[in-house]
Short mmCIF file of C-alpha atoms in Angstrom, two decimals:
data_model
loop_
_atom_site.label_atom_id
_atom_site.label_comp_id
_atom_site.label_asym_id
_atom_site.label_seq_id
_atom_site.Cartn_x
_atom_site.Cartn_y
_atom_site.Cartn_z
CA MET A 21 -15.29 -35.17 -5.32
CA GLU A 22 -16.53 -39.46 -4.24
CA GLU A 23 -15.68 -41.24 -2.18
CA GLN A 24 -12.27 -42.31 -3.19
CA GLY A 25 -11.59 -39.16 -3.75
CA TRP A 26 -12.16 -37.34 -0.20
CA ARG A 27 -10.59 -40.96 1.75
CA GLU A 28 -7.29 -39.95 -0.98
CA VAL A 29 -7.91 -35.96 0.38
CA GLY A 30 -7.90 -37.95 3.62
CA GLY A 31 -5.44 -39.85 3.28
CA ARG A 32 -2.90 -36.24 2.17
CA VAL A 33 -3.95 -34.94 5.20
CA ALA A 34 -2.81 -37.14 8.18
CA GLU A 35 0.68 -37.27 5.66
CA ALA A 36 1.42 -33.87 6.02
CA ARG A 37 0.26 -34.00 9.38
CA LYS A 38 2.52 -36.57 10.53
CA ALA A 39 5.21 -35.43 9.25
CA LEU A 40 4.56 -31.80 10.36
CA GLY A 41 4.54 -34.14 13.72
CA LEU A 42 1.69 -32.76 15.03
CA SER A 43 -1.58 -34.29 16.63
CA GLN A 44 -4.66 -34.53 15.45
CA GLU A 45 -5.72 -32.29 18.09
CA ALA A 46 -3.16 -29.75 17.67
CA LEU A 47 -4.06 -29.93 13.66
CA ALA A 48 -8.53 -28.92 14.40
CA THR A 49 -7.47 -26.50 17.41
CA GLU A 50 -5.37 -24.47 14.29
CA VAL A 51 -8.06 -24.44 11.65
CA GLY A 52 -11.23 -24.14 13.99
CA LEU A 53 -12.42 -27.77 13.71
CA ASP A 54 -13.09 -31.19 16.55
CA ARG A 55 -10.11 -33.42 16.98
CA THR A 56 -13.24 -36.34 15.41
CA ALA A 57 -13.61 -34.15 12.48
CA VAL A 58 -10.24 -34.24 11.83
CA THR A 59 -10.35 -38.06 12.38
CA LYS A 60 -13.23 -38.23 9.81
CA ILE A 61 -11.17 -36.28 7.50
CA GLU A 62 -8.39 -37.99 7.70
CA THR A 63 -10.05 -42.05 6.68
CA GLY A 64 -11.93 -40.04 4.32
CA ARG A 65 -15.52 -40.42 6.25
CA ARG A 66 -16.52 -36.76 6.15
CA GLN A 67 -16.18 -34.38 3.61
CA ILE A 68 -13.88 -30.96 3.15
CA SER A 69 -16.09 -27.90 1.86
CA SER A 70 -13.44 -25.70 0.00
CA LEU A 71 -12.40 -23.35 3.05
CA GLU A 72 -11.35 -26.33 5.91
CA LEU A 73 -9.07 -27.18 2.54
CA VAL A 74 -7.91 -23.59 2.45
CA ARG A 75 -7.54 -23.74 6.45
CA LEU A 76 -5.87 -26.77 6.32
CA ALA A 77 -3.37 -26.49 3.82
CA ASP A 78 -2.12 -23.78 5.83
CA ALA A 79 -1.50 -24.76 8.56
CA LEU A 80 0.32 -28.21 7.20
CA ASP A 81 2.11 -25.25 4.66
CA ARG A 82 1.49 -26.92 1.50
CA PRO A 83 0.03 -26.24 -1.60
CA LEU A 84 -3.56 -26.88 -2.27
CA GLN A 85 -2.40 -29.38 -5.63
CA TRP A 86 -0.12 -31.31 -3.31
CA PHE A 87 -3.51 -32.28 -1.65
CA VAL A 88 -5.90 -33.15 -4.55
CA SER A 89 -3.24 -34.08 -6.91
CA PRO A 90 -1.77 -37.72 -6.95
CA PRO A 91 2.11 -38.17 -6.19
CA PRO A 92 4.68 -39.14 -9.27
CA ALA A 93 4.66 -42.79 -10.01
CA ALA A 94 8.82 -43.01 -8.76
CA VAL A 95 7.89 -40.76 -5.70
CA VAL A 96 5.52 -43.54 -5.30
CA SER A 97 7.98 -46.12 -6.00
CA ARG A 98 10.15 -44.56 -3.60
CA ARG A 99 7.73 -45.12 -0.40
CA ALA A 100 6.77 -49.05 -1.32
CA ALA A 101 10.69 -49.75 -0.89
CA LEU A 102 11.04 -47.67 1.67
CA GLU A 103 8.19 -49.19 4.04
CA GLY A 104 9.06 -51.21 6.96
CA ARG A 105 12.11 -48.70 6.85
CA ARG A 106 13.90 -45.79 8.79
CA GLY A 107 12.86 -42.78 6.75
CA TYR A 108 12.98 -38.61 6.22
CA PRO A 109 9.89 -37.70 6.87
CA LYS A 110 11.50 -34.20 6.39
CA GLY A 111 13.07 -35.29 2.88
CA ASP A 112 10.92 -37.17 1.36
CA GLN A 113 8.60 -34.44 1.83
CA ALA A 114 10.28 -31.91 -0.18
CA LEU A 115 11.51 -34.67 -2.83
CA ASN A 116 7.32 -35.02 -2.56
CA ASP A 117 6.59 -31.78 -3.99
CA ILE A 118 9.44 -30.74 -5.59
CA SER A 119 8.68 -33.68 -8.02
CA ARG A 120 5.06 -32.40 -8.73
CA ASP A 121 6.50 -29.25 -10.10
CA ILE A 122 9.07 -30.92 -12.71
CA ALA A 123 6.31 -33.52 -12.89
CA VAL A 124 3.96 -30.51 -13.65
CA LEU A 125 6.39 -28.66 -16.06
CA VAL A 126 6.24 -31.77 -18.64
CA GLU A 127 2.98 -32.60 -18.02
CA VAL A 128 2.46 -28.35 -20.15
CA CYS A 129 6.16 -29.12 -22.61
CA ALA A 130 8.00 -26.51 -20.41
CA LEU A 131 10.59 -30.14 -19.53
CA LYS A 132 11.25 -32.85 -21.81
CA PRO A 133 14.81 -35.57 -20.58
CA SER A 134 17.79 -35.66 -22.10
CA THR A 135 19.34 -37.87 -24.23
CA ILE A 136 22.42 -37.75 -22.42
CA LYS A 137 20.75 -40.48 -20.03
CA ALA A 138 19.26 -43.06 -22.42
CA SER A 139 22.45 -43.39 -24.47
CA LEU A 140 24.59 -44.97 -21.26
CA LYS A 141 21.74 -46.25 -19.87
CA ALA A 142 23.13 -49.75 -20.78
CA ILE A 143 26.11 -49.05 -17.83
CA ASN A 144 25.18 -50.95 -15.79
CA PRO A 145 26.36 -50.37 -11.90
CA GLY A 146 25.43 -53.49 -10.66
CA ASP A 147 27.48 -55.72 -12.91
CA PRO A 148 30.99 -57.57 -11.62
CA GLY A 149 32.80 -55.55 -15.15
CA TRP A 150 31.81 -52.15 -13.70
CA GLN A 151 35.12 -49.74 -14.63
CA ALA A 152 33.78 -46.58 -12.50
CA GLU A 153 36.53 -44.35 -13.77
CA GLU A 154 34.95 -45.53 -17.48
CA ALA A 155 31.87 -44.95 -16.46
CA ALA A 156 32.21 -41.13 -15.09
CA SER A 157 35.59 -40.91 -18.61
CA ARG A 158 32.05 -41.38 -19.98
CA ALA A 159 29.52 -39.47 -19.00
CA ARG A 160 32.37 -36.46 -18.94
CA SER A 161 32.91 -36.50 -22.08
CA LEU A 162 29.15 -36.83 -22.68
CA LEU A 163 28.10 -33.81 -21.17
CA GLY A 164 31.49 -31.93 -23.54
CA LEU A 165 33.91 -31.33 -19.84
CA ASP A 166 37.27 -31.29 -20.03
CA PRO A 167 38.76 -35.01 -19.20
CA ARG A 168 40.76 -33.06 -16.76
CA SER A 169 39.91 -30.11 -15.21
CA PRO A 170 37.55 -29.81 -12.53
CA ILE A 171 34.39 -29.19 -13.03
CA HIS A 172 32.85 -26.28 -11.43
CA ASP A 173 29.27 -24.76 -11.44
CA LEU A 174 28.06 -28.93 -11.55
CA ALA A 175 24.23 -27.79 -9.97
CA ASP A 176 24.70 -26.56 -13.96
CA VAL A 177 26.01 -29.18 -15.93
CA VAL A 178 23.74 -31.55 -14.62
CA GLU A 179 20.59 -30.15 -15.73
CA ARG A 180 22.53 -30.65 -19.62
CA ALA A 181 22.21 -34.99 -18.85
CA GLY A 182 18.14 -34.16 -17.49
CA LEU A 183 18.18 -34.64 -14.25
CA TYR A 184 17.86 -30.52 -12.06
CA PRO A 185 19.30 -30.48 -8.49
CA TYR A 186 17.66 -28.87 -5.51
CA SER A 187 19.53 -27.56 -2.04
CA VAL A 188 16.47 -28.27 0.68
CA ALA A 189 17.67 -27.30 4.43
CA LEU A 190 17.34 -30.64 6.23
CA GLY A 191 19.21 -30.13 9.02
CA ASP A 192 21.79 -32.70 10.76
CA ASP A 193 19.97 -36.12 10.48
CA GLY A 194 17.88 -35.27 7.13
CA GLY A 195 20.13 -36.63 5.29
CA ASP A 196 22.11 -36.11 2.77
CA GLY A 197 20.39 -36.08 -0.53
CA ALA A 198 17.65 -38.62 -2.36
CA TYR A 199 17.06 -39.24 -7.12
CA ALA A 200 13.70 -39.38 -8.37
CA GLU A 201 12.75 -40.04 -12.20
CA VAL A 202 9.40 -37.76 -13.86
CA ASP A 203 8.70 -39.01 -16.24
CA GLY A 204 11.75 -39.38 -17.99
CA VAL A 205 13.34 -35.80 -15.70
CA GLY A 206 15.79 -36.74 -13.16
CA VAL A 207 15.74 -34.86 -9.61
CA ALA A 208 17.63 -34.67 -7.19
CA LEU A 209 17.37 -32.93 -3.95
CA ILE A 210 20.24 -32.50 -1.85
CA ASN A 211 20.38 -31.75 2.01
CA GLY A 212 21.84 -28.25 1.94
CA ASP A 213 22.89 -27.88 5.01
CA LEU A 214 25.66 -30.56 4.47
CA ASP A 215 29.80 -28.84 3.82
CA PRO A 216 29.67 -28.34 0.68
CA GLY A 217 32.50 -30.88 -0.88
CA ARG A 218 30.13 -33.14 0.75
CA ARG A 219 27.16 -31.54 -1.69
CA ARG A 220 28.81 -31.49 -4.81
CA SER A 221 30.30 -35.88 -3.94
CA THR A 222 26.24 -35.81 -3.75
CA LEU A 223 24.99 -34.49 -6.08
CA ALA A 224 27.85 -36.30 -8.59
CA HIS A 225 26.18 -39.72 -6.71
CA GLU A 226 22.45 -38.28 -7.21
CA LEU A 227 23.35 -38.21 -11.55
CA GLY A 228 24.99 -41.65 -11.15
CA HIS A 229 21.69 -43.11 -10.05
CA HIS A 230 20.23 -40.35 -12.97
CA LEU A 231 22.64 -41.40 -15.54
CA PHE A 232 22.45 -45.64 -15.22
CA GLY A 233 19.47 -45.57 -14.79
CA ASP A 234 17.72 -46.06 -11.28
CA ALA A 235 13.82 -44.64 -10.99
CA TYR A 236 14.58 -43.76 -7.05
CA SER A 237 17.38 -44.04 -5.21
CA ILE A 238 16.84 -45.38 -2.19
CA ASP A 239 19.25 -44.74 0.46
CA TRP A 240 20.28 -40.86 3.02
CA GLY A 241 23.36 -40.88 3.17
CA ALA A 242 26.42 -43.72 1.87
CA GLY A 243 24.32 -46.45 0.99
CA THR A 244 26.77 -49.53 1.96
CA SER A 245 25.35 -51.98 -1.59
CA ALA A 246 27.45 -53.03 -3.47
CA THR A 247 25.80 -50.79 -5.91
CA GLU A 248 25.30 -47.63 -4.12
CA GLN A 249 29.14 -48.23 -3.70
CA ALA A 250 30.02 -48.53 -7.63
CA ILE A 251 27.92 -44.93 -8.11
CA ASP A 252 29.96 -43.36 -5.37
CA ALA A 253 33.62 -44.30 -7.36
CA PHE A 254 31.70 -43.07 -9.89
CA ALA A 255 31.15 -39.84 -7.89
CA ALA A 256 34.78 -39.20 -6.74
CA ASN A 257 36.04 -40.05 -10.49
CA LEU A 258 33.93 -38.08 -11.65
CA LEU A 259 34.56 -34.77 -9.62
CA ILE A 260 38.13 -35.80 -9.57
CA PRO A 261 39.77 -37.75 -12.61
CA ARG A 262 42.74 -39.39 -12.55
CA ALA A 263 44.59 -37.84 -15.11
CA GLY A 264 44.18 -34.40 -13.39
CA CYS A 265 44.96 -35.67 -9.75
CA THR A 266 47.93 -36.47 -10.98
CA GLU A 267 49.66 -34.16 -13.22
CA ARG A 268 48.33 -31.43 -10.48
CA TRP A 269 49.99 -32.93 -7.63
CA ARG A 270 53.20 -34.21 -9.10
CA THR A 271 53.06 -29.92 -9.19
CA LEU A 272 52.16 -29.31 -5.81
CA ARG A 273 54.27 -31.69 -4.60
CA THR A 274 57.89 -29.96 -5.49
CA GLU A 275 56.52 -26.72 -3.63
CA HIS A 276 54.58 -27.51 -1.21
CA GLU A 277 54.14 -31.01 1.43
CA PRO A 278 51.54 -33.28 1.57
CA ARG A 279 49.16 -31.95 3.56
CA PRO A 280 49.16 -28.61 2.43
CA ALA A 281 49.58 -30.40 -1.11
CA ALA A 282 46.33 -31.91 -0.28
CA ILE A 283 44.35 -28.91 1.49
CA ILE A 284 45.33 -26.37 -2.76
CA LEU A 285 44.24 -29.54 -4.55
CA SER A 286 40.46 -30.68 -2.36
CA THR A 287 40.46 -26.40 -2.96
CA GLU A 288 40.29 -27.33 -6.76
CA TYR A 289 38.54 -29.58 -7.62
CA ARG A 290 35.22 -28.30 -4.78
CA THR A 291 35.64 -32.41 -3.43
CA SER A 292 35.69 -32.74 0.45
CA TRP A 293 38.46 -34.10 1.93
CA SER A 294 37.28 -37.26 2.24
CA VAL A 295 36.94 -37.74 -1.05
CA THR A 296 40.42 -36.28 -2.29
CA LEU A 297 42.30 -38.38 -0.61
CA ARG A 298 40.09 -41.20 -0.82
CA GLN A 299 41.66 -40.58 -4.46
CA LEU A 300 45.09 -39.50 -3.70
CA ARG A 301 45.11 -42.72 -1.83
CA THR A 302 43.21 -45.04 -5.41
CA PHE A 303 45.90 -43.20 -8.32
CA GLU A 304 48.72 -44.27 -5.35
CA LEU A 305 49.54 -40.95 -4.71
CA LEU A 306 50.04 -41.85 -1.37
CA SER A 307 51.43 -43.99 0.41
CA ARG A 308 48.95 -45.73 3.91
CA GLU A 309 50.76 -43.89 6.17
CA GLU A 310 50.56 -40.80 4.40
CA PHE A 311 46.64 -41.24 3.89
CA ARG A 312 46.63 -41.92 7.56
CA ALA A 313 48.44 -39.19 9.20
CA LEU A 314 46.47 -36.59 6.66
CA ASP A 315 42.86 -38.41 7.38
CA SER A 316 42.95 -38.70 11.33
CA ARG A 317 42.36 -34.56 10.54
CA SER A 318 40.16 -32.98 8.71
CA PRO A 319 41.16 -28.93 8.40
CA THR A 320 40.53 -25.94 9.23
CA ARG A 321 38.76 -23.30 8.07
CA ALA A 322 42.25 -21.30 8.68
CA ASP A 323 44.23 -24.09 7.36
CA TYR A 324 42.86 -23.26 3.64
CA LEU A 325 43.12 -19.78 4.17
CA GLU A 326 47.12 -20.56 5.68
CA CYS A 327 46.56 -22.34 2.07
CA GLY A 328 45.93 -19.15 0.08
CA MET A 329 42.63 -20.49 -1.03
CA ARG A 330 39.55 -20.24 0.40
CA VAL A 331 36.07 -23.02 -0.03
CA THR A 332 33.16 -21.48 -2.81
CA GLU A 333 29.94 -22.27 -1.85
CA GLU A 334 27.62 -24.29 -3.92
CA LEU A 335 24.56 -25.91 -3.57
CA ALA A 336 23.89 -23.36 -0.46
CA ALA A 337 20.24 -23.79 0.73
CA PRO A 338 17.68 -23.16 -0.56
CA TYR A 339 19.11 -23.97 -3.92
CA LEU A 340 16.46 -23.59 -7.47
CA PRO A 341 17.82 -25.52 -10.76
CA THR A 342 18.30 -22.36 -13.32
CA GLY A 343 16.64 -24.76 -16.37
CA VAL A 344 13.73 -24.91 -13.89
CA ALA A 345 13.18 -21.62 -13.14
CA ALA A 346 13.93 -20.22 -16.89
CA ALA A 347 11.34 -23.31 -17.69
CA ALA A 348 8.37 -22.13 -15.69
CA ILE A 349 8.67 -18.62 -16.69
CA ARG A 350 8.29 -19.78 -19.53
CA ALA A 351 5.65 -21.08 -19.04
CA TYR A 352 3.63 -18.57 -17.57
CA ARG A 353 4.87 -16.27 -20.04
CA THR A 354 2.86 -18.56 -22.80
CA HIS A 355 -0.17 -18.60 -20.44
CA ARG A 356 0.17 -23.15 -19.83
CA LEU A 357 0.66 -21.94 -15.96
CA SER A 358 -0.57 -18.88 -13.30
CA ALA A 359 1.02 -16.90 -11.36
CA GLU A 360 0.59 -18.61 -8.13
CA ARG A 361 0.96 -21.39 -9.47
CA ILE A 362 4.51 -19.82 -11.12
CA ASN A 363 5.59 -18.49 -7.29
CA ALA A 364 4.72 -21.65 -5.47
CA MET A 365 7.17 -23.83 -8.08
CA LEU A 366 9.66 -21.25 -7.24
CA ARG A 367 9.13 -20.75 -3.53
CA GLY A 368 8.73 -17.36 -3.11
CA GLN A 369 12.41 -16.29 -4.74
CA ILE A 370 11.01 -13.62 -6.76
CA ASP A 371 7.05 -11.90 -6.04
CA ILE A 372 4.41 -11.68 -8.19
CA ASP A 373 5.03 -8.57 -9.40
CA ASP A 374 8.51 -9.17 -10.47
CA LEU A 375 6.57 -11.65 -13.88
CA PRO A 376 6.89 -10.95 -17.56
CA ALA A 377 4.21 -9.62 -19.46
CA ARG A 378 2.77 -13.18 -20.89
CA ASP A 379 2.60 -12.97 -24.57
CA GLU A 380 -0.33 -12.20 -26.46
CA VAL A 381 -1.99 -14.66 -27.16
CA PRO A 382 -3.22 -15.78 -31.54
CA LEU A 383 -6.47 -14.25 -32.09
CA GLU A 384 -6.87 -18.23 -33.62
CA ALA A 385 -6.38 -19.35 -30.82
CA LEU A 386 -9.68 -16.63 -29.68
CA ARG A 387 -11.72 -17.97 -31.69
CA GLY A 388 -11.16 -21.50 -31.52
CA GLU A 389 -11.81 -20.95 -27.64
CA LEU A 390 -15.22 -19.20 -28.35
CA ARG A 391 -16.43 -22.22 -30.78
#
């Protein structure tokens, strides 16, 4: 490996070490090296043997491939945009790993971009004339969804648009989510430690970034820019559209007071309490006083049970996209990726012994290899 290559590997070692909060001395002790050796490795002034790289990868909890292949362009762009800002290293690390997996699957032709995304690129959330309801209605139509009904299994739905959602436990301070585009394929990272309604709202928000042309989104959690607010409105209208919400609310109000009616509506549409109330207020189905009263106290689990409702857990961590799992296994079966690479890509959710038998390699292909 050339000197530039060693500097890049050393930089990856430093990045992984800092993400874990390890000192150079602690890493050196873990892998049986002097601290000065780690310093030289990280600055590219010392080569690394294969055995040392294996030990470093194990200590830093990274696959070997992570150290020797460059990150996808979208992740590089995201890092550049985040320079000088407070980031979330654990989330960025997870997004980096996921994006690399997607890049590999695209490279071996196991995943392809969706045509749905291209049909909506002309709509810009930053334009003054942006209509969130209209954008959400168009997205529902293109995704083959009923214009009024709740969206169940949102993760499966967004895959139709070429957006592959992962849910990873990032902790209370790990932000809400992030988006990156890798070779035309979208990746959404959702903080699995959020409550179910907020996880769905975050995924709907990242779908907005995916559909309307962002290469990446740099804000973890609620953004304050006009574009972020516009995409928030898109997400709310996608999850709980005016026509369906209005019709169902009027029926519920013939049988219930506002609070239990809102709890039932929130559960049926699988939206967070805040999104449900905001939509009811936007559609003028709640007065200002009713909104303030309901917003002052979020429902407890007991409140849901009293209304005969149970909250459905979607995107609980760890969550791996169905399409990615299927593509990875196809790539293994057709000899495009190794069993070890697939096992890492599927985050250990299956054993190598569970992988299907590989396809028989055609004789002509073997002859080609021997020429």
